[in-house]
Coordinates of C-alpha atoms and ligand atoms in Angstrom, one line a residue:
T1 CA 98.5 106.6 119.2
T2 CA 95.9 106.4 121.7
D3 CA 92.8 105.7 119.8
H4 CA 93.3 102.1 119.3
P5 CA 93.0 99.4 121.6
R6 CA 96.2 99.1 123.6
L7 CA 96.2 95.7 124.2
L8 CA 99.9 94.2 124.7
R9 CA 100.8 96.2 127.6
K10 CA 102.5 93.5 130.1
A11 CA 105.3 95.4 130.3
L12 CA 105.2 99.2 130.6
P13 CA 108.3 101.0 130.6
P14 CA 109.2 102.2 133.8
S15 CA 110.8 105.9 134.1
P16 CA 114.0 105.4 132.7
Q17 CA 117.1 105.4 135.2
P18 CA 119.5 108.0 134.8
A19 CA 122.7 106.1 133.5
H20 CA 125.5 106.0 136.2
T21 CA 123.6 106.1 139.1
P22 CA 124.9 104.6 142.3
L23 CA 122.5 102.5 144.1
A24 CA 125.0 101.8 147.1
M25 CA 127.5 103.5 148.7
A26 CA 130.2 100.8 148.8
T27 CA 130.0 99.4 145.1
K28 CA 128.2 101.4 142.5
V29 CA 126.1 99.6 140.2
Y30 CA 125.7 101.4 136.8
R31 CA 122.5 101.2 134.9
A32 CA 120.8 102.3 131.7
S33 CA 117.3 101.3 130.4
T34 CA 115.8 101.2 127.1
T35 CA 112.7 99.9 124.9
A36 CA 113.2 98.4 121.0
P37 CA 110.3 98.0 118.8
V38 CA 109.8 94.9 116.6
N39 CA 109.9 95.4 113.0
I40 CA 108.1 93.7 110.0
A41 CA 110.3 92.9 106.8
V42 CA 108.4 93.7 103.3
V43 CA 111.5 92.3 101.8
K44 CA 112.5 89.3 103.7
Y45 CA 116.0 88.1 105.1
W46 CA 116.3 84.5 104.8
G47 CA 119.5 82.9 104.3
K48 CA 123.1 83.3 105.6
R49 CA 126.0 83.6 103.8
D50 CA 128.0 83.3 107.1
A51 CA 126.6 81.9 109.7
K52 CA 129.2 83.0 112.1
L53 CA 129.5 86.9 111.5
N54 CA 125.2 86.3 111.0
L55 CA 125.8 87.8 107.1
P56 CA 122.8 87.4 105.1
T57 CA 122.4 86.0 101.4
N58 CA 120.7 89.1 100.4
S59 CA 119.8 92.6 101.3
S60 CA 116.0 93.3 103.3
L61 CA 113.9 96.1 104.1
S62 CA 111.6 96.6 106.8
V63 CA 109.5 99.0 108.7
T64 CA 110.3 99.6 112.3
L65 CA 106.7 99.6 114.3
S66 CA 107.7 102.4 116.6
Q67 CA 104.5 103.3 117.7
S68 CA 103.2 99.7 118.5
D69 CA 103.1 98.1 121.8
L70 CA 105.3 95.5 120.4
R71 CA 108.4 96.1 122.4
T72 CA 111.0 95.0 124.7
L73 CA 112.3 96.7 127.7
T74 CA 115.8 96.0 128.8
T75 CA 118.1 97.3 131.7
A76 CA 121.7 96.7 131.4
S77 CA 123.7 97.6 134.6
C78 CA 127.1 96.7 135.5
S79 CA 129.2 96.7 139.0
E80 CA 132.5 95.3 140.4
S81 CA 130.4 93.5 142.9
F82 CA 128.9 91.2 140.1
D83 CA 130.8 88.2 139.7
R84 CA 129.6 86.7 136.6
D85 CA 127.3 88.3 133.6
T86 CA 123.8 87.3 133.8
L87 CA 120.4 87.5 131.5
T88 CA 117.2 87.3 132.5
L89 CA 114.5 87.0 130.1
N90 CA 110.6 87.6 131.0
G91 CA 111.8 86.7 134.6
E92 CA 113.6 83.5 134.0
D93 CA 117.5 83.0 134.0
A94 CA 118.7 82.8 130.3
D95 CA 121.9 81.5 128.9
V96 CA 124.5 84.1 128.3
S97 CA 126.9 81.5 126.8
G98 CA 125.5 81.4 123.7
A99 CA 127.8 82.8 120.4
R100 CA 125.4 85.4 119.7
T101 CA 125.2 87.1 123.1
Q102 CA 128.6 86.7 123.4
A103 CA 129.7 88.4 120.4
C104 CA 127.5 91.5 121.4
F105 CA 129.1 91.9 124.8
R106 CA 132.5 91.3 123.5
E107 CA 132.0 94.1 121.0
L108 CA 130.4 96.8 123.2
R109 CA 133.1 95.9 125.8
A110 CA 136.0 96.7 123.1
R111 CA 134.0 99.9 122.1
R112 CA 133.9 100.8 125.7
A113 CA 137.7 99.8 126.8
A114 CA 138.5 102.1 123.6
L115 CA 137.0 105.2 125.3
E116 CA 138.6 103.9 128.8
A117 CA 141.9 103.8 127.2
K118 CA 141.6 107.1 125.7
D119 CA 140.3 108.9 129.4
A120 CA 141.4 107.6 132.5
S121 CA 139.0 109.4 134.2
L122 CA 136.2 107.0 133.0
P123 CA 135.1 104.1 135.5
K124 CA 136.8 101.0 134.1
L125 CA 132.9 99.5 133.4
S126 CA 134.4 97.0 130.3
A127 CA 136.4 95.1 133.0
M128 CA 132.9 94.6 135.0
K129 CA 130.2 91.8 134.8
L130 CA 127.0 92.8 133.0
R131 CA 123.2 92.2 134.4
I132 CA 120.7 92.3 131.8
V133 CA 116.9 92.0 132.9
S134 CA 114.6 91.8 129.4
E135 CA 111.1 91.8 129.2
N136 CA 108.8 91.2 125.9
N137 CA 105.4 92.4 126.0
F138 CA 104.4 90.2 123.7
P139 CA 104.7 86.3 122.8
T140 CA 108.1 85.3 122.4
A141 CA 109.5 83.4 119.1
A142 CA 105.9 82.9 117.8
G143 CA 107.1 84.6 114.4
L144 CA 106.6 87.9 115.8
A145 CA 110.0 89.4 115.7
S146 CA 110.8 89.2 119.2
S147 CA 114.5 88.4 118.6
A148 CA 114.6 91.4 116.4
A149 CA 113.3 93.7 119.3
G150 CA 115.5 91.7 122.2
F151 CA 118.8 92.0 120.5
A152 CA 118.0 95.8 119.6
A153 CA 117.2 96.5 123.1
L154 CA 120.2 94.5 124.5
V155 CA 122.4 96.3 122.2
R156 CA 120.8 99.6 122.5
A157 CA 120.9 99.5 126.6
I158 CA 124.4 98.4 126.9
A159 CA 125.6 101.1 124.6
D160 CA 123.8 103.6 126.6
L161 CA 125.3 102.4 129.8
Y162 CA 128.9 102.3 128.4
E163 CA 128.0 105.9 126.8
L164 CA 129.2 104.6 123.4
P165 CA 129.0 107.6 120.7
D166 CA 128.3 105.1 117.9
S167 CA 125.4 105.8 115.8
P168 CA 122.4 103.7 114.9
T169 CA 123.8 102.1 111.8
E170 CA 127.2 101.8 113.6
L171 CA 125.6 99.6 116.7
S172 CA 123.7 97.9 113.8
L173 CA 126.7 95.5 113.2
I174 CA 126.7 94.5 116.5
A175 CA 123.1 93.9 116.7
R176 CA 123.1 91.9 113.5
Q177 CA 125.4 89.4 115.5
G178 CA 122.8 89.0 118.0
S179 CA 120.2 88.3 115.4
G180 CA 120.2 89.3 112.0
S181 CA 116.5 90.8 111.8
A182 CA 117.7 92.9 115.3
C183 CA 120.0 95.1 113.0
R184 CA 117.0 96.9 111.3
S185 CA 115.3 97.7 114.7
L186 CA 117.8 100.1 115.9
L187 CA 116.2 102.6 113.4
G188 CA 113.1 103.9 113.0
G189 CA 110.7 104.2 109.8
Y190 CA 111.6 102.3 106.6
V191 CA 115.1 100.6 106.8
A192 CA 117.0 98.6 104.7
W193 CA 119.8 96.1 105.7
R194 CA 122.5 96.3 103.3
A195 CA 123.8 92.6 102.5
G196 CA 127.2 93.7 101.9
E197 CA 129.9 92.0 100.5
K198 CA 133.0 91.9 102.6
A199 CA 134.1 89.0 104.5
D200 CA 134.4 90.4 107.8
G201 CA 130.8 92.2 107.1
S202 CA 132.0 95.7 108.3
D203 CA 129.6 96.4 105.3
S204 CA 126.3 94.4 106.3
L205 CA 124.6 97.0 108.4
A206 CA 121.1 99.0 108.7
E207 CA 120.2 102.1 107.1
Q208 CA 117.5 104.2 107.1
V209 CA 115.7 104.4 103.7
A210 CA 113.0 106.9 104.9
E211 CA 111.5 108.2 108.4
A212 CA 108.1 107.2 109.4
S213 CA 106.8 110.6 109.2
H214 CA 107.9 110.7 105.1
W215 CA 104.7 108.4 104.6
P216 CA 102.1 109.8 107.0
G217 CA 99.1 107.3 107.8
M218 CA 100.9 104.1 107.3
R219 CA 99.3 101.6 109.5
A220 CA 99.9 98.0 110.4
L221 CA 97.7 95.5 111.6
I222 CA 99.0 92.3 113.3
L223 CA 96.9 89.6 113.6
V224 CA 98.0 86.9 116.3
V225 CA 96.1 83.7 114.8
S226 CA 98.8 81.6 116.9
A227 CA 100.8 82.9 120.0
G228 CA 102.6 79.2 120.1
R229 CA 106.6 79.1 119.5
K230 CA 107.3 79.0 115.9
L231 CA 107.7 75.2 114.7
V232 CA 110.8 75.8 112.8
P233 CA 113.1 78.5 114.5
S234 CA 114.3 81.0 111.6
T235 CA 117.6 80.2 112.2
S236 CA 117.7 76.4 111.8
G237 CA 114.9 76.8 108.8
M238 CA 117.2 79.6 107.1
Q239 CA 120.4 77.0 106.9
Q240 CA 118.2 74.1 105.7
T241 CA 116.6 76.2 102.8
V242 CA 120.0 77.5 101.8
A243 CA 121.1 73.9 102.1
T244 CA 118.2 72.2 100.1
S245 CA 116.2 74.6 98.0
M246 CA 116.8 75.5 94.4
L247 CA 114.2 78.1 94.4
F248 CA 116.1 79.8 97.0
K249 CA 119.1 80.5 94.5
Q250 CA 116.3 82.2 92.3
R251 CA 115.2 84.0 94.9
V252 CA 118.4 85.6 96.1
D253 CA 119.7 86.3 92.3
N254 CA 116.8 87.5 90.7
V255 CA 113.8 88.1 93.3
V256 CA 115.0 90.3 95.7
P257 CA 117.5 92.6 94.1
V258 CA 114.2 93.4 91.8
H259 CA 112.0 93.9 94.8
M260 CA 114.6 95.9 96.7
K261 CA 115.0 98.5 94.2
A262 CA 111.0 98.7 93.5
M263 CA 110.3 98.7 97.3
E264 CA 112.6 101.8 97.7
E265 CA 111.0 103.5 94.8
A266 CA 107.5 102.9 96.2
I267 CA 108.7 104.5 99.5
R268 CA 110.2 107.1 98.3
D269 CA 106.8 107.6 95.7
R270 CA 104.5 107.1 98.9
D271 CA 103.0 104.5 96.2
F272 CA 101.1 102.3 98.2
A273 CA 99.8 100.1 95.3
K274 CA 103.4 99.3 94.6
F275 CA 104.7 99.0 98.1
A276 CA 101.6 96.6 98.9
E277 CA 102.4 94.7 95.7
V278 CA 106.2 93.6 96.1
T279 CA 105.2 93.1 100.2
M280 CA 102.9 90.4 98.8
K281 CA 105.3 89.2 96.0
D282 CA 108.0 89.2 98.3
S283 CA 106.1 87.4 101.4
N284 CA 104.9 84.9 98.6
S285 CA 108.4 84.3 97.3
F286 CA 110.1 83.7 100.8
H287 CA 107.3 81.3 101.8
A288 CA 107.6 79.4 98.6
T289 CA 111.4 78.7 99.2
C290 CA 110.4 77.7 102.6
L291 CA 108.1 74.9 100.9
D292 CA 110.8 74.2 98.2
T293 CA 113.3 73.2 101.2
Y294 CA 113.7 69.8 102.2
P295 CA 112.2 68.1 104.1
P296 CA 109.5 71.4 103.4
I297 CA 109.1 74.3 106.0
S298 CA 105.7 75.5 106.1
Y299 CA 104.7 78.4 108.4
M300 CA 100.9 79.3 107.6
N301 CA 98.0 78.2 109.2
E302 CA 94.3 78.0 107.7
Y303 CA 94.2 81.6 109.3
S304 CA 96.9 82.7 107.5
K305 CA 95.5 81.6 104.2
A306 CA 92.2 82.7 105.2
A307 CA 93.7 86.5 105.6
I308 CA 95.2 86.3 102.3
R309 CA 91.9 86.0 100.9
A310 CA 90.3 88.3 102.8
V311 CA 93.1 91.0 101.5
Q312 CA 92.4 89.9 97.9
M313 CA 88.6 90.4 98.6
I314 CA 89.0 93.8 100.2
N315 CA 91.2 94.9 97.2
E316 CA 88.8 93.6 94.6
A317 CA 85.9 95.5 96.6
A318 CA 88.1 98.4 96.9
G319 CA 89.0 98.5 93.0
K320 CA 92.1 99.4 94.3
T321 CA 95.1 98.0 96.3
V322 CA 94.1 99.1 100.0
A323 CA 95.9 96.3 101.9
A324 CA 98.7 94.2 101.9
Y325 CA 99.4 90.8 103.6
T326 CA 103.2 89.5 104.8
F327 CA 104.2 86.4 106.9
D328 CA 107.6 86.2 108.6
A329 CA 108.3 82.7 110.2
G330 CA 105.0 82.4 111.6
A331 CA 101.2 81.9 110.9
N332 CA 100.4 85.4 112.2
P333 CA 99.5 87.8 109.2
V334 CA 100.6 91.7 109.3
I335 CA 98.6 93.8 107.0
Y336 CA 99.8 97.2 105.8
Y337 CA 97.2 99.4 104.9
P338 CA 96.9 103.3 104.7
E339 CA 94.9 104.8 107.6
E340 CA 92.1 106.3 105.4
E341 CA 91.5 102.5 104.5
S342 CA 91.0 101.3 108.0
E343 CA 87.2 100.8 107.9
A344 CA 87.1 98.7 104.7
V345 CA 90.2 96.8 105.8
V346 CA 89.8 96.1 109.9
G347 CA 86.2 96.2 109.2
T348 CA 86.6 92.8 106.7
L349 CA 89.2 91.4 108.3
F350 CA 87.8 90.4 111.8
P351 CA 84.5 89.2 110.8
V352 CA 86.2 87.0 108.0
L353 CA 88.5 85.5 110.4
S354 CA 86.3 85.7 113.9
D355 CA 83.9 83.7 111.7
R356 CA 85.8 80.6 110.8
P357 CA 84.8 77.5 113.0
G358 CA 87.4 76.8 115.6
W359 CA 89.1 80.3 115.5
K360 CA 90.5 80.2 119.0
Q361 CA 91.6 83.6 120.4
P362 CA 94.9 83.4 122.2
E363 CA 94.6 83.2 125.8
A364 CA 96.8 86.4 126.2
Y365 CA 94.6 88.4 123.7
K366 CA 91.1 87.5 125.2
S367 CA 90.4 90.9 126.3
L368 CA 90.0 91.5 122.3
K369 CA 87.6 91.1 119.6
A370 CA 90.2 89.5 117.6
A371 CA 93.8 89.4 118.6
V372 CA 95.4 92.6 117.2
A373 CA 98.4 94.9 117.9
L374 CA 97.6 98.0 116.0
G375 CA 99.8 101.1 115.5
D376 CA 101.2 104.0 113.3
I377 CA 104.5 102.8 112.2
Ligands
DP6_401 C1 111.4 85.7 108.6 O1 116.5 87.8 112.4 O2 115.0 85.7 113.7 O3 111.7 87.1 110.2 O4 119.7 86.3 112.0 O5 119.1 83.6 112.7 O6 118.4 85.4 114.3 P1 118.4 84.8 113.0 O7 117.1 85.3 112.1 P2 116.1 86.2 112.4 O8 114.9 85.8 111.1 C2 113.8 86.7 110.5 C3 113.5 86.2 109.4 C4 112.4 86.9 109.1 C5 112.2 87.8 107.8 C6 112.7 89.1 108.3 O9 112.6 89.4 109.3 O10 113.4 89.8 107.4

């Protein structure tokens, strides 16, 4: 939508290059570009049952912010002239040797190789080195789901480069191995990541619960109260939680299954009050297990807590539930609300937060009244 401040527009996607464009006569460079949006979970993924395959302890459910400016833009290319795989992230060389990136490369190459084996006329892209150039238009690793958009865009770009016929759900099996939450960003709207039961992870995949258009007017507001890197990265944080929190077992066994069921019903029935209650309870439950981790992990700051109080105030004043907060592994509140309540929600939140002493607007968002990314979902 265009009626909101479009603030985070550092990296606008260039017009996409057609796949398989020869850039030089001598050695062809094959190329594909794509963007992937962030997603914000309303039932949180936190905990791995298998760290190598990146299999979660519980199912999760998120909303993909397809219309927002929070995106990763990725170009994947390959050529016989490339002598090694490379990855450039926000203009800087990044490590490709990590197990997660390697797992994605390996799986995507295997799928391409299978196509090439069936059709000898296809160029042997699977044997060529890859060059990946990726840019986020929002702060990396600040609890804004950058790894979700990042690995989703990486997998989608290479799948496009290789012209793979795989569906988004099939590709989610690969993106999951890059970063768990990334598997959900390959699909739009309301997306469930089914934990699955199989040891090989072949049923741990993302599927769409409802399209974004199923629930017109659902809005997400991201308040950027901290653009710094998170104190405890998700991967190590969740492993500490699994290892030390007794509350976590209760969450996995008894809380999440109830939340998943209620959330899917709320979405099916477009029941905002129920959606909001489950969203807030699940965020509370996740952050409670973080605090129950030893040593404790605490992601929220005073602004996060002020946002929680403001949402409570807004709902009380409205006499019904018109806003829901949720927090990932960071301090930045994400507020879901129905579009018709924009004034009550946004109009109250900004003054409450920006009047607080010491409110510091992150440098990257100085042009904003308050730091925010807005969008239809
Ligand atoms: C709090 O997907 O970043 O955002 O699989 O280790 O890369 P890895 O973790 P990651 O964890 C995200 C956790 C969360 C909740 C969620 O998005 O469901």
